[in-house]
Amino acid sequence: MTAQHRVWIDQDLCTGDGICVQEARDVFEFDIDGLAYVKNADGELLTATAAQTDVPAGALVEVVEAARLRGVDEEDLGVEIGF
Ligand code: SF4
């Protein structure tokens, strides 16, 4: 059994630089306010502040890479992925 990972964005901290959208388009997308939000499994943008979504298994590497590029400490990610 594979552990399910969830992800969310704190829009108060989002600078709109687009790294998450660039790295994991199936999970993150900009809204018209220029901030990033997560999408659900149907690709629907979840525009509630800090809405959470499950990370599709096929997108986990991209989500982790986006977090790394934004400077998130690997220990804070809660996952280990070999590249
Ligand atoms: S990586 Fe995404 S959520 Fe983080 S600051 Fe950039 S656009 Fe915002």
Short mmCIF file of N, CA and C and ligand atoms in Angstrom, two decimals:
data_model
loop_
_atom_site.label_atom_id
_atom_site.label_comp_id
_atom_site.label_asym_id
_atom_site.label_seq_id
_atom_site.Cartn_x
_atom_site.Cartn_y
_atom_site.Cartn_z
N MET A 1 0.84 -1.19 0.00
CA MET A 1 0.00 0.00 0.00
C MET A 1 0.89 1.25 0.00
N THR A 2 0.51 2.20 -0.80
CA THR A 2 1.28 3.43 -0.92
C THR A 2 0.63 4.52 -0.08
N ALA A 3 1.45 5.23 0.69
CA ALA A 3 0.93 6.33 1.49
C ALA A 3 0.45 7.45 0.58
N GLN A 4 -0.67 8.04 0.96
CA GLN A 4 -1.20 9.15 0.19
C GLN A 4 -0.60 10.46 0.70
N HIS A 5 -0.15 11.27 -0.20
CA HIS A 5 0.40 12.57 0.17
C HIS A 5 -0.58 13.66 -0.23
N ARG A 6 -0.66 14.67 0.63
CA ARG A 6 -1.53 15.80 0.35
C ARG A 6 -0.68 17.06 0.28
N VAL A 7 -1.16 17.98 -0.49
CA VAL A 7 -0.43 19.23 -0.68
C VAL A 7 -1.39 20.41 -0.65
N TRP A 8 -0.89 21.56 -0.23
CA TRP A 8 -1.68 22.78 -0.23
C TRP A 8 -0.73 23.96 -0.37
N ILE A 9 -1.31 25.09 -0.63
CA ILE A 9 -0.53 26.32 -0.76
C ILE A 9 -1.06 27.34 0.23
N ASP A 10 -0.15 27.99 0.91
CA ASP A 10 -0.50 29.11 1.76
C ASP A 10 -0.44 30.36 0.87
N GLN A 11 -1.58 30.83 0.42
CA GLN A 11 -1.60 31.96 -0.52
C GLN A 11 -1.02 33.24 0.10
N ASP A 12 -0.99 33.33 1.41
CA ASP A 12 -0.37 34.50 2.05
C ASP A 12 1.13 34.53 1.82
N LEU A 13 1.72 33.37 1.50
CA LEU A 13 3.15 33.28 1.27
C LEU A 13 3.52 33.18 -0.21
N CYS A 14 2.52 32.98 -1.07
CA CYS A 14 2.78 32.78 -2.50
C CYS A 14 3.24 34.09 -3.13
N THR A 15 4.39 34.03 -3.83
CA THR A 15 4.91 35.21 -4.52
C THR A 15 4.50 35.22 -5.99
N GLY A 16 3.89 34.11 -6.45
CA GLY A 16 3.48 34.04 -7.84
C GLY A 16 4.63 33.79 -8.80
N ASP A 17 5.73 33.25 -8.33
CA ASP A 17 6.87 33.03 -9.23
C ASP A 17 6.64 31.86 -10.19
N GLY A 18 5.67 31.01 -9.90
CA GLY A 18 5.26 29.98 -10.86
C GLY A 18 6.05 28.69 -10.85
N ILE A 19 6.94 28.51 -9.92
CA ILE A 19 7.74 27.28 -9.91
C ILE A 19 6.85 26.04 -9.79
N CYS A 20 5.89 26.09 -8.90
CA CYS A 20 5.02 24.91 -8.72
C CYS A 20 4.22 24.61 -9.98
N VAL A 21 3.71 25.65 -10.62
CA VAL A 21 2.91 25.47 -11.84
C VAL A 21 3.79 24.91 -12.95
N GLN A 22 5.01 25.41 -13.03
CA GLN A 22 5.94 24.94 -14.05
C GLN A 22 6.31 23.48 -13.83
N GLU A 23 6.52 23.09 -12.59
CA GLU A 23 7.01 21.74 -12.29
C GLU A 23 5.90 20.69 -12.24
N ALA A 24 4.71 21.07 -11.82
CA ALA A 24 3.64 20.08 -11.61
C ALA A 24 2.29 20.66 -12.05
N ARG A 25 2.10 20.73 -13.34
CA ARG A 25 0.88 21.35 -13.90
C ARG A 25 -0.38 20.57 -13.58
N ASP A 26 -0.25 19.30 -13.29
CA ASP A 26 -1.45 18.52 -12.95
C ASP A 26 -1.96 18.82 -11.55
N VAL A 27 -1.14 19.49 -10.76
CA VAL A 27 -1.49 19.72 -9.35
C VAL A 27 -1.69 21.19 -9.04
N PHE A 28 -0.91 22.08 -9.67
CA PHE A 28 -0.95 23.51 -9.34
C PHE A 28 -1.34 24.33 -10.55
N GLU A 29 -2.03 25.43 -10.27
CA GLU A 29 -2.41 26.34 -11.36
C GLU A 29 -2.64 27.73 -10.78
N PHE A 30 -2.39 28.74 -11.59
CA PHE A 30 -2.68 30.11 -11.17
C PHE A 30 -4.16 30.42 -11.30
N ASP A 31 -4.67 31.23 -10.39
CA ASP A 31 -6.00 31.81 -10.56
C ASP A 31 -5.80 33.24 -11.08
N ILE A 32 -6.89 33.92 -11.33
CA ILE A 32 -6.79 35.26 -11.92
C ILE A 32 -6.16 36.27 -10.97
N ASP A 33 -6.03 35.92 -9.69
CA ASP A 33 -5.39 36.83 -8.73
C ASP A 33 -3.87 36.74 -8.79
N GLY A 34 -3.33 35.85 -9.67
CA GLY A 34 -1.89 35.74 -9.82
C GLY A 34 -1.23 34.85 -8.79
N LEU A 35 -2.05 34.20 -7.96
CA LEU A 35 -1.53 33.29 -6.95
C LEU A 35 -1.82 31.86 -7.37
N ALA A 36 -1.02 30.94 -6.86
CA ALA A 36 -1.19 29.53 -7.20
C ALA A 36 -2.15 28.84 -6.24
N TYR A 37 -2.88 27.88 -6.78
CA TYR A 37 -3.82 27.05 -6.01
C TYR A 37 -3.64 25.61 -6.47
N VAL A 38 -4.16 24.70 -5.67
CA VAL A 38 -4.10 23.29 -6.06
C VAL A 38 -5.34 22.91 -6.85
N LYS A 39 -5.23 21.80 -7.58
CA LYS A 39 -6.36 21.28 -8.35
C LYS A 39 -6.74 19.91 -7.79
N ASN A 40 -8.01 19.55 -7.96
CA ASN A 40 -8.43 18.22 -7.52
C ASN A 40 -8.17 17.20 -8.64
N ALA A 41 -8.57 15.96 -8.40
CA ALA A 41 -8.29 14.88 -9.35
C ALA A 41 -8.98 15.09 -10.69
N ASP A 42 -10.04 15.92 -10.70
CA ASP A 42 -10.73 16.22 -11.96
C ASP A 42 -10.14 17.43 -12.67
N GLY A 43 -9.07 17.99 -12.10
CA GLY A 43 -8.44 19.15 -12.71
C GLY A 43 -9.11 20.46 -12.36
N GLU A 44 -10.05 20.41 -11.40
CA GLU A 44 -10.76 21.62 -10.99
C GLU A 44 -9.90 22.41 -10.02
N LEU A 45 -9.78 23.71 -10.26
CA LEU A 45 -9.00 24.57 -9.37
C LEU A 45 -9.75 24.78 -8.07
N LEU A 46 -9.07 24.56 -6.95
CA LEU A 46 -9.67 24.71 -5.63
C LEU A 46 -9.25 26.07 -5.08
N THR A 47 -10.14 27.03 -5.16
CA THR A 47 -9.77 28.42 -4.90
C THR A 47 -9.94 28.85 -3.44
N ALA A 48 -10.34 27.93 -2.59
CA ALA A 48 -10.38 28.27 -1.16
C ALA A 48 -8.95 28.38 -0.64
N THR A 49 -8.70 29.34 0.20
CA THR A 49 -7.36 29.52 0.75
C THR A 49 -6.89 28.26 1.46
N ALA A 50 -5.71 27.82 1.12
CA ALA A 50 -5.07 26.64 1.72
C ALA A 50 -5.86 25.35 1.50
N ALA A 51 -6.67 25.29 0.44
CA ALA A 51 -7.35 24.04 0.11
C ALA A 51 -6.32 22.94 -0.14
N GLN A 52 -6.65 21.73 0.26
CA GLN A 52 -5.72 20.61 0.11
C GLN A 52 -6.20 19.67 -0.98
N THR A 53 -5.24 18.96 -1.57
CA THR A 53 -5.58 17.96 -2.56
C THR A 53 -4.61 16.78 -2.44
N ASP A 54 -5.08 15.62 -2.86
CA ASP A 54 -4.19 14.45 -2.90
C ASP A 54 -3.22 14.61 -4.06
N VAL A 55 -1.98 14.23 -3.83
CA VAL A 55 -0.99 14.26 -4.90
C VAL A 55 -1.11 12.96 -5.70
N PRO A 56 -1.40 13.05 -6.99
CA PRO A 56 -1.43 11.83 -7.79
C PRO A 56 -0.07 11.15 -7.75
N ALA A 57 -0.09 9.82 -7.71
CA ALA A 57 1.18 9.09 -7.60
C ALA A 57 2.15 9.49 -8.70
N GLY A 58 1.65 9.73 -9.88
CA GLY A 58 2.51 10.09 -11.00
C GLY A 58 3.06 11.49 -10.94
N ALA A 59 2.59 12.29 -10.00
CA ALA A 59 3.04 13.69 -9.91
C ALA A 59 3.87 13.96 -8.66
N LEU A 60 4.12 12.93 -7.87
CA LEU A 60 4.82 13.15 -6.60
C LEU A 60 6.23 13.69 -6.81
N VAL A 61 6.95 13.15 -7.76
CA VAL A 61 8.32 13.61 -8.01
C VAL A 61 8.31 15.10 -8.39
N GLU A 62 7.37 15.49 -9.23
CA GLU A 62 7.31 16.89 -9.67
C GLU A 62 6.93 17.82 -8.51
N VAL A 63 6.02 17.37 -7.66
CA VAL A 63 5.62 18.19 -6.52
C VAL A 63 6.80 18.37 -5.55
N VAL A 64 7.52 17.30 -5.31
CA VAL A 64 8.68 17.38 -4.41
C VAL A 64 9.74 18.29 -5.03
N GLU A 65 9.97 18.16 -6.32
CA GLU A 65 10.96 19.01 -6.98
C GLU A 65 10.57 20.49 -6.89
N ALA A 66 9.30 20.78 -7.06
CA ALA A 66 8.84 22.17 -6.93
C ALA A 66 9.13 22.69 -5.53
N ALA A 67 8.87 21.87 -4.54
CA ALA A 67 9.13 22.29 -3.16
C ALA A 67 10.62 22.51 -2.93
N ARG A 68 11.43 21.62 -3.47
CA ARG A 68 12.88 21.78 -3.32
C ARG A 68 13.37 23.06 -3.98
N LEU A 69 12.86 23.34 -5.16
CA LEU A 69 13.27 24.55 -5.86
C LEU A 69 12.86 25.81 -5.11
N ARG A 70 11.80 25.71 -4.32
CA ARG A 70 11.35 26.84 -3.50
C ARG A 70 12.08 26.88 -2.16
N GLY A 71 13.01 25.93 -1.94
CA GLY A 71 13.82 25.98 -0.75
C GLY A 71 13.25 25.28 0.45
N VAL A 72 12.23 24.44 0.25
CA VAL A 72 11.67 23.69 1.38
C VAL A 72 12.70 22.66 1.82
N ASP A 73 12.94 22.61 3.11
CA ASP A 73 13.89 21.65 3.67
C ASP A 73 13.38 20.24 3.43
N GLU A 74 14.25 19.37 2.94
CA GLU A 74 13.87 18.00 2.60
C GLU A 74 13.24 17.28 3.78
N GLU A 75 13.71 17.56 4.98
CA GLU A 75 13.14 16.90 6.16
C GLU A 75 11.70 17.33 6.39
N ASP A 76 11.35 18.51 5.93
CA ASP A 76 9.99 19.00 6.11
C ASP A 76 9.02 18.43 5.08
N LEU A 77 9.54 17.83 4.02
CA LEU A 77 8.67 17.30 2.97
C LEU A 77 7.96 16.03 3.40
N GLY A 78 8.58 15.25 4.24
CA GLY A 78 7.95 14.03 4.70
C GLY A 78 7.99 12.90 3.68
N VAL A 79 8.78 13.05 2.63
CA VAL A 79 8.91 12.00 1.64
C VAL A 79 10.38 11.86 1.27
N GLU A 80 10.75 10.69 0.78
CA GLU A 80 12.08 10.47 0.27
C GLU A 80 11.96 9.98 -1.14
N ILE A 81 12.61 10.66 -2.05
CA ILE A 81 12.56 10.28 -3.45
C ILE A 81 13.96 10.33 -4.01
N GLY A 82 14.37 9.28 -4.70
CA GLY A 82 15.67 9.27 -5.34
C GLY A 82 15.55 9.80 -6.76
N PHE A 83 16.48 10.63 -7.15
CA PHE A 83 16.46 11.17 -8.51
C PHE A 83 17.59 10.55 -9.32
S1 SF4 B 1 6.10 27.88 -6.03
FE1 SF4 B 1 3.89 28.20 -6.45
S2 SF4 B 1 2.98 28.49 -4.41
FE2 SF4 B 1 5.18 28.77 -4.18
S3 SF4 B 1 5.50 30.97 -4.38
FE3 SF4 B 1 5.78 30.06 -6.43
S4 SF4 B 1 3.77 30.22 -7.43
FE4 SF4 B 1 3.45 30.52 -5.22
#
